[in-house]
mmCIF file of C-alpha atoms in Angstrom:
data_model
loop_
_atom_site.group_PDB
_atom_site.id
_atom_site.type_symbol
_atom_site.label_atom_id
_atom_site.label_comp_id
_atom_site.label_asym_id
_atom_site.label_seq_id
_atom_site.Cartn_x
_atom_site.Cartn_y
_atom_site.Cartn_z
ATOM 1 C CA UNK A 98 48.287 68.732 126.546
ATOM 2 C CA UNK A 99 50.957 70.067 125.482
ATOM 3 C CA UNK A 100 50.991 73.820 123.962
ATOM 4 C CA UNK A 101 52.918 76.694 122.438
ATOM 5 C CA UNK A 102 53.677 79.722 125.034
ATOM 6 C CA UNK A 103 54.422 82.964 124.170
ATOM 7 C CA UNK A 104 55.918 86.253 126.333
ATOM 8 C CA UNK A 105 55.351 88.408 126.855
ATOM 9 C CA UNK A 106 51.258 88.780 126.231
ATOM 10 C CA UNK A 107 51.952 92.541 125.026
ATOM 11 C CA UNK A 108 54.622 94.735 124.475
ATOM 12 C CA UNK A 109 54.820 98.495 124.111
ATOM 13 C CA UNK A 110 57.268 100.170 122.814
ATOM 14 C CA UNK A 111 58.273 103.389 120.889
ATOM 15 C CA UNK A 112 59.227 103.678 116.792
ATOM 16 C CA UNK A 113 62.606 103.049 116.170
ATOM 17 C CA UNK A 114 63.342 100.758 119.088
ATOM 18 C CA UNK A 115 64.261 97.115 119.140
ATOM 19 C CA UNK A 116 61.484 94.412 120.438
ATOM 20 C CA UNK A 117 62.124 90.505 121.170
ATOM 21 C CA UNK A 118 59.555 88.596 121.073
ATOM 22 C CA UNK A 119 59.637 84.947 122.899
ATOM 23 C CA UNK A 120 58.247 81.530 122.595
ATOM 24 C CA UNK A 121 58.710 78.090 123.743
ATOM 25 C CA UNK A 122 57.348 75.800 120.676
ATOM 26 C CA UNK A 123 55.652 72.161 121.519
ATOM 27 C CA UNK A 124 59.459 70.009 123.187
ATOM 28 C CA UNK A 125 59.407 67.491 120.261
ATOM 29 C CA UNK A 126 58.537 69.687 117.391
ATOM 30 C CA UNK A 127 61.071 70.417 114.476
ATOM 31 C CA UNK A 128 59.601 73.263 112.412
ATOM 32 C CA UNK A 129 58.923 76.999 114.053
ATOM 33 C CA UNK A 130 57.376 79.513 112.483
ATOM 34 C CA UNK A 131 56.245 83.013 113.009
ATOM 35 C CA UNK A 132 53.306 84.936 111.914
ATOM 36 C CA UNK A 133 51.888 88.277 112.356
ATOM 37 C CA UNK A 134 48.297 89.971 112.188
ATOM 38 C CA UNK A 135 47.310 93.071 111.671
ATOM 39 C CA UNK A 136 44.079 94.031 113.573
ATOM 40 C CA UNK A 137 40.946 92.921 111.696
ATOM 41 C CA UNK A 138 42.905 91.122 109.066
ATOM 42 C CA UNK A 139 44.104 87.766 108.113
ATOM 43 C CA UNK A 140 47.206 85.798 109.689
ATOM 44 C CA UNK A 141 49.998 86.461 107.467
ATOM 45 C CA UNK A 142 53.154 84.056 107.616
ATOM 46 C CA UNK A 143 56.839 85.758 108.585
ATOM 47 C CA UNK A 144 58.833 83.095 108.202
ATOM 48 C CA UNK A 145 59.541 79.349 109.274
ATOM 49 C CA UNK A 146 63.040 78.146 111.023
ATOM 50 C CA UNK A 147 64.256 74.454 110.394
ATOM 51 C CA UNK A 148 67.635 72.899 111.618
ATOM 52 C CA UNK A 149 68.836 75.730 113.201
ATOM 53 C CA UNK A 150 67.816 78.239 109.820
ATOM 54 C CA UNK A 151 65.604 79.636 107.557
ATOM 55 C CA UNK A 152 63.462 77.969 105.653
ATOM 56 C CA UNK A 153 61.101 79.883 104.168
ATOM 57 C CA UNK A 154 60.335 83.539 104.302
ATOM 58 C CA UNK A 155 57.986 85.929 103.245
ATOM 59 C CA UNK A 156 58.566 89.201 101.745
ATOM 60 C CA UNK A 157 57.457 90.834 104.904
ATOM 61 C CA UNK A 158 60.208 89.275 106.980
ATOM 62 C CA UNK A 159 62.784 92.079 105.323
ATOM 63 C CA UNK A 160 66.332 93.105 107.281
ATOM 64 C CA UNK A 161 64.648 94.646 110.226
ATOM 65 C CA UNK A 162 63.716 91.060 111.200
ATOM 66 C CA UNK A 163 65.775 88.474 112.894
ATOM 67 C CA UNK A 164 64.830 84.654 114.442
ATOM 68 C CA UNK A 165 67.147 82.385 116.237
ATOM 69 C CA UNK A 166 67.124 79.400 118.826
ATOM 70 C CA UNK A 167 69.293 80.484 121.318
ATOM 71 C CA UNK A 168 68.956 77.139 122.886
ATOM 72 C CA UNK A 169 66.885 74.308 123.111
ATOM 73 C CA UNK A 170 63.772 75.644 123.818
ATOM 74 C CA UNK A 171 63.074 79.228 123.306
ATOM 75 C CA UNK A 172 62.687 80.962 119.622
ATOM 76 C CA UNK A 173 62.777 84.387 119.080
ATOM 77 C CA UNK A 174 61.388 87.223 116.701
ATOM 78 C CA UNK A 175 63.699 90.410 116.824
ATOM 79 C CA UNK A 176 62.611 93.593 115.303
ATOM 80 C CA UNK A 177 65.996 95.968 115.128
ATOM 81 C CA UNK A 178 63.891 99.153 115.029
ATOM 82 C CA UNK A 179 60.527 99.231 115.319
ATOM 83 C CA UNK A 180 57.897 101.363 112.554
ATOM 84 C CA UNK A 181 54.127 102.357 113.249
ATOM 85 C CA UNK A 182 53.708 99.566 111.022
ATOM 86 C CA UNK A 183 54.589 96.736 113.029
ATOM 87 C CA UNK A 184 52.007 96.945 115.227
ATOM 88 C CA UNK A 185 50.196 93.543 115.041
ATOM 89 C CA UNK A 186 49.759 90.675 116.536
ATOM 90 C CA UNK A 187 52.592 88.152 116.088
ATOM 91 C CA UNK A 188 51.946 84.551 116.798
ATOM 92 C CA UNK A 189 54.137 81.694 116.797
ATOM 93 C CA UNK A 190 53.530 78.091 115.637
ATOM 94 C CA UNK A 191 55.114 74.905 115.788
ATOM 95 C CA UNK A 192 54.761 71.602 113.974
ATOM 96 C CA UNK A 193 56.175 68.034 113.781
ATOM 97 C CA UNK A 194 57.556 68.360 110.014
ATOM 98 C CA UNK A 195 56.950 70.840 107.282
ATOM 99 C CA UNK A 196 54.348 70.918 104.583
ATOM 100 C CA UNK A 197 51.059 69.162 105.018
ATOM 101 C CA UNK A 198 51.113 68.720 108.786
ATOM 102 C CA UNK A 199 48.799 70.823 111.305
ATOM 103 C CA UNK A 200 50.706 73.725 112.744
ATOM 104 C CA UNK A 201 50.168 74.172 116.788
ATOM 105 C CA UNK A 202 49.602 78.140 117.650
ATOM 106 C CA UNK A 203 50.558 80.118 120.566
ATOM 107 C CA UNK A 204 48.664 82.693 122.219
ATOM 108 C CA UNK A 205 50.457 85.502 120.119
ATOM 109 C CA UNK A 206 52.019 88.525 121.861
ATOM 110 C CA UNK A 207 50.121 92.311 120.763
ATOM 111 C CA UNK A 208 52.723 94.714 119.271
ATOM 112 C CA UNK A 209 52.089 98.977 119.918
ATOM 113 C CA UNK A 210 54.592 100.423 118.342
ATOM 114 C CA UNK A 211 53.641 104.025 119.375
ATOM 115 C CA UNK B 45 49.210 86.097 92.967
ATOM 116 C CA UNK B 46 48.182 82.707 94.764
ATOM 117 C CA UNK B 47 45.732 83.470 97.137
ATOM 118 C CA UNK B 48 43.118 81.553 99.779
ATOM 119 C CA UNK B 49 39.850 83.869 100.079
ATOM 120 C CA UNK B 50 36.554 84.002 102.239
ATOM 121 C CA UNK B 51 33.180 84.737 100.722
ATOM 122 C CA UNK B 52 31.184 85.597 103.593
ATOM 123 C CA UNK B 53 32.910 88.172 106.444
ATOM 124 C CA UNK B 54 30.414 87.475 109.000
ATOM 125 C CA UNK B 55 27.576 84.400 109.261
ATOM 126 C CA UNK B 56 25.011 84.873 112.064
ATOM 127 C CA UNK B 57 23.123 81.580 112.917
ATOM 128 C CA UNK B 58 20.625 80.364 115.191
ATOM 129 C CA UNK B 59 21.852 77.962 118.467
ATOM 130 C CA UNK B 60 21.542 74.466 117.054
ATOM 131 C CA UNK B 61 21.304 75.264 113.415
ATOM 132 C CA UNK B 62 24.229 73.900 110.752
ATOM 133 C CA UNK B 63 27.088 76.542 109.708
ATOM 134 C CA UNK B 64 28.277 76.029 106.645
ATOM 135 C CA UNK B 65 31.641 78.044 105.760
ATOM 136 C CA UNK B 66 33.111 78.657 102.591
ATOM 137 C CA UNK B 67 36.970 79.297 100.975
ATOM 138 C CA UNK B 68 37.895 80.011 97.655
ATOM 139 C CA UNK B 69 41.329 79.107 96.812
ATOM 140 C CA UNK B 70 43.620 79.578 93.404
ATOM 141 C CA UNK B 71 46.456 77.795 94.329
ATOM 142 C CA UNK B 72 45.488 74.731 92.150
ATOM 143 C CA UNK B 73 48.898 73.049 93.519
ATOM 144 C CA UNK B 74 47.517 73.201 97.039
ATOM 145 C CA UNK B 75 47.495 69.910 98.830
ATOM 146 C CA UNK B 76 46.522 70.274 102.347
ATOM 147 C CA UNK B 77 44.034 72.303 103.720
ATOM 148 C CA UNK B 78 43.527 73.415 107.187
ATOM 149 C CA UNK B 79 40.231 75.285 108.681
ATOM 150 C CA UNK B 80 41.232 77.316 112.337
ATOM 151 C CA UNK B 81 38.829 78.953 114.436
ATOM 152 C CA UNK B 82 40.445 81.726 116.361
ATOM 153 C CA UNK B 83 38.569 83.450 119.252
ATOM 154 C CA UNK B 84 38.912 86.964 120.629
ATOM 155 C CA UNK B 85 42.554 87.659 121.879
ATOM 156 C CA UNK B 86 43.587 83.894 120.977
ATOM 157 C CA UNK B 87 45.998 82.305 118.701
ATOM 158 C CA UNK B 88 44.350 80.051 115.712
ATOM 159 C CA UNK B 89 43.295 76.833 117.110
ATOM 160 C CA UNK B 90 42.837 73.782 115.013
ATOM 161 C CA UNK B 91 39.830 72.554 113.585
ATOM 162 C CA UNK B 92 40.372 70.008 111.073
ATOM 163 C CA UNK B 93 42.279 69.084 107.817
ATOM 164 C CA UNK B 94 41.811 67.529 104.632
ATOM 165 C CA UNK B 95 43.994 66.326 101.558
ATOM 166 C CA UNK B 96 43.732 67.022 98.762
ATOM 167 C CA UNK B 97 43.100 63.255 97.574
ATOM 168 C CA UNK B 98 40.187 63.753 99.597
ATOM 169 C CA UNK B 99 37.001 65.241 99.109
ATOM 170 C CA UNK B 100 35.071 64.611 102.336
ATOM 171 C CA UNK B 101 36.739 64.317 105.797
ATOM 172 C CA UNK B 102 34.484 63.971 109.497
ATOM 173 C CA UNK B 103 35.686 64.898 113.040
ATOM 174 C CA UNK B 104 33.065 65.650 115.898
ATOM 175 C CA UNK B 105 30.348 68.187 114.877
ATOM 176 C CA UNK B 106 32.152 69.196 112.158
ATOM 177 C CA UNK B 107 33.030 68.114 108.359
ATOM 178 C CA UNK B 108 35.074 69.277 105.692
ATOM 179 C CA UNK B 109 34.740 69.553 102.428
ATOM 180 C CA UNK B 110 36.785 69.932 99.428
ATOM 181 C CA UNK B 111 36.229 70.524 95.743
ATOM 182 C CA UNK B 112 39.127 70.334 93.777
ATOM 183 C CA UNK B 113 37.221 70.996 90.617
ATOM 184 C CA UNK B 114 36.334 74.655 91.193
ATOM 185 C CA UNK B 115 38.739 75.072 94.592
ATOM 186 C CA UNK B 116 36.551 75.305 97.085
ATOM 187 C CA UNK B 117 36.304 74.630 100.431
ATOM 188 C CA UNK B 118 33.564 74.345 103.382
ATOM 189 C CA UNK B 119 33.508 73.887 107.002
ATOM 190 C CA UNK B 120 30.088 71.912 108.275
ATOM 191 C CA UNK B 121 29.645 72.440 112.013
ATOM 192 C CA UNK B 122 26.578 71.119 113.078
ATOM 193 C CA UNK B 123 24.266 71.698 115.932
ATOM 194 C CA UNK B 124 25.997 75.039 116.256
ATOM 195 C CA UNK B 125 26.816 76.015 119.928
ATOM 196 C CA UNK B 126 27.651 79.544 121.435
ATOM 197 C CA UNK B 127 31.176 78.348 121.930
ATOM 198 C CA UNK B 128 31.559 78.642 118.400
ATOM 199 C CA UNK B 129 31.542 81.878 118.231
ATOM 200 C CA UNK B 130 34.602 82.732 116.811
ATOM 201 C CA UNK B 131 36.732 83.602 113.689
ATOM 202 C CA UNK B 132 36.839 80.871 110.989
ATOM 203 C CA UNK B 133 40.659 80.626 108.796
ATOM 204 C CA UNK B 134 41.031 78.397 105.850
ATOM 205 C CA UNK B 135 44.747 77.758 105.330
ATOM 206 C CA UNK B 136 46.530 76.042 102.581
ATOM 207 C CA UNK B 137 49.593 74.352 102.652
ATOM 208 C CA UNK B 138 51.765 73.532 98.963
ATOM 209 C CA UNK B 139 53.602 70.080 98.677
ATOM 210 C CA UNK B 140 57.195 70.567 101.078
ATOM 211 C CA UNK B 141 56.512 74.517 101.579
ATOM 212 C CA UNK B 142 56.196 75.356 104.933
ATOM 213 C CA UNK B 143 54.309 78.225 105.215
ATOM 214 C CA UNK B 144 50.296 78.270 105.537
ATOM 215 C CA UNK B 145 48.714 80.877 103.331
ATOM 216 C CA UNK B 146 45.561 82.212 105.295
ATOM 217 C CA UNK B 147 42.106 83.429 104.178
ATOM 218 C CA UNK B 148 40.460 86.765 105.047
ATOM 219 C CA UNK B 149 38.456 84.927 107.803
ATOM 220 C CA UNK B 150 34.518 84.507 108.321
ATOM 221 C CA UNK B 151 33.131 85.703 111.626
ATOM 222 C CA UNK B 152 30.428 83.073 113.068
ATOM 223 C CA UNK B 153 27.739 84.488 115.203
ATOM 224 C CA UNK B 154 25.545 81.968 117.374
ATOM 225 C CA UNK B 155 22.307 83.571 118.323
ATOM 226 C CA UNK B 156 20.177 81.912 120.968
#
């Protein structure tokens, strides 16, 4: 079955520097999205990427953060310099079309921003 | 603001009892409605969906309801298992927005 992948699993890194994050969506899916969450809380969405550009974003997703599909099959999260703050976990999703269709999640990757 | 919310944080039931889950929403434009379970370490993984021209909708050990009139939501799992042990999400989903707006999340416990 086929299934969202993310890399790396966890990534350390000190305030104030840069952090990609990686994922490979589902091959035949259109819509990519990122979310983040905050340990013990609730999934909260980043932003979603259609047709090569933004779609939707949230008021989270300020200038510090960057996506792009640098080919055909990888989409990345950049963070330009990293706060305390951003510690999370970030998952990405992918889905056939936009609203009203089920959104397929990957493992997420764990954020210390230390 | 629009917002999706849980009313229970944590439900503790006994192996092979029903769970019943429940989700506020205010969104009153919501039209699609997703529950995720999400274990420890995991992404969300999908449950089931529903509608919102539905009220009722059935997949295997589970059910979904949905009452429009005071915008509510329920997950049904029946027979409960210690697999589903987990986190439980409600997520809606407006007309051609793409973005799923999560609740706070109810933690099932299966006691044996």
């Amino acid at each position: 079955e086929p299934e969202v992948t993310q890399t790396p699993s966890h990534q350390v890194t000190q305030m104030g520097q840069e952090v990609i994050l990686r994922c490979v969506p589902i091959s035949n899916h259109l819509y990519f999205y990122w979310y983040r969450q905050i340990l013990g809380q609730k999934v909260e969405f980043l932003v979603s990427f259609y047709n090569n550009e933004i779609s939707e974003k949230s008021e989270i997703f300020d200038d510090q953060f960057s996506v792009e599909r640098p080919d055909g099959s990888n989409f990345t999260l950049k963070i330009r310099s990293t706060k305390l703050e951003d510690s999370a976990m970030y998952f990405c999703a992918s889905s056939t079309s936009g609203g009203g269709n089920e959104q397929f999640f990957g493992p997420g990757t764990r954020l210390t921003v230390l | 603001g629009e917002s999706v919310g849980l009313h229970l944080p944590t439900l503790s039931v006994q192996e092979g009892d029903n769970s019943i889950i429940n989700c506020a929403y205010s969104n009153s434009a919501s039209d699609y409605f997703i529950w995720y379970k999400q274990e420890s370490g995991k992404g969300p993984q999908f449950i089931i969906d529903i509608r919102s021209n539905m009220d009722k909708r059935q997949g295997q050990r589970v059910t979904v309801l949905l009452n429009k009139t005071v915008k509510h939501l329920s997950l049904q799992i029946a027979a409960t298992q210690p697999g589903d042990s987990a986190v439980y999400f409600c997520a809606e989903n407006t007309g051609t927005a793409s973005k799923l707006t999560f609740g706070t999340g109810t933690r099932l416990q299966v006691t044996l």
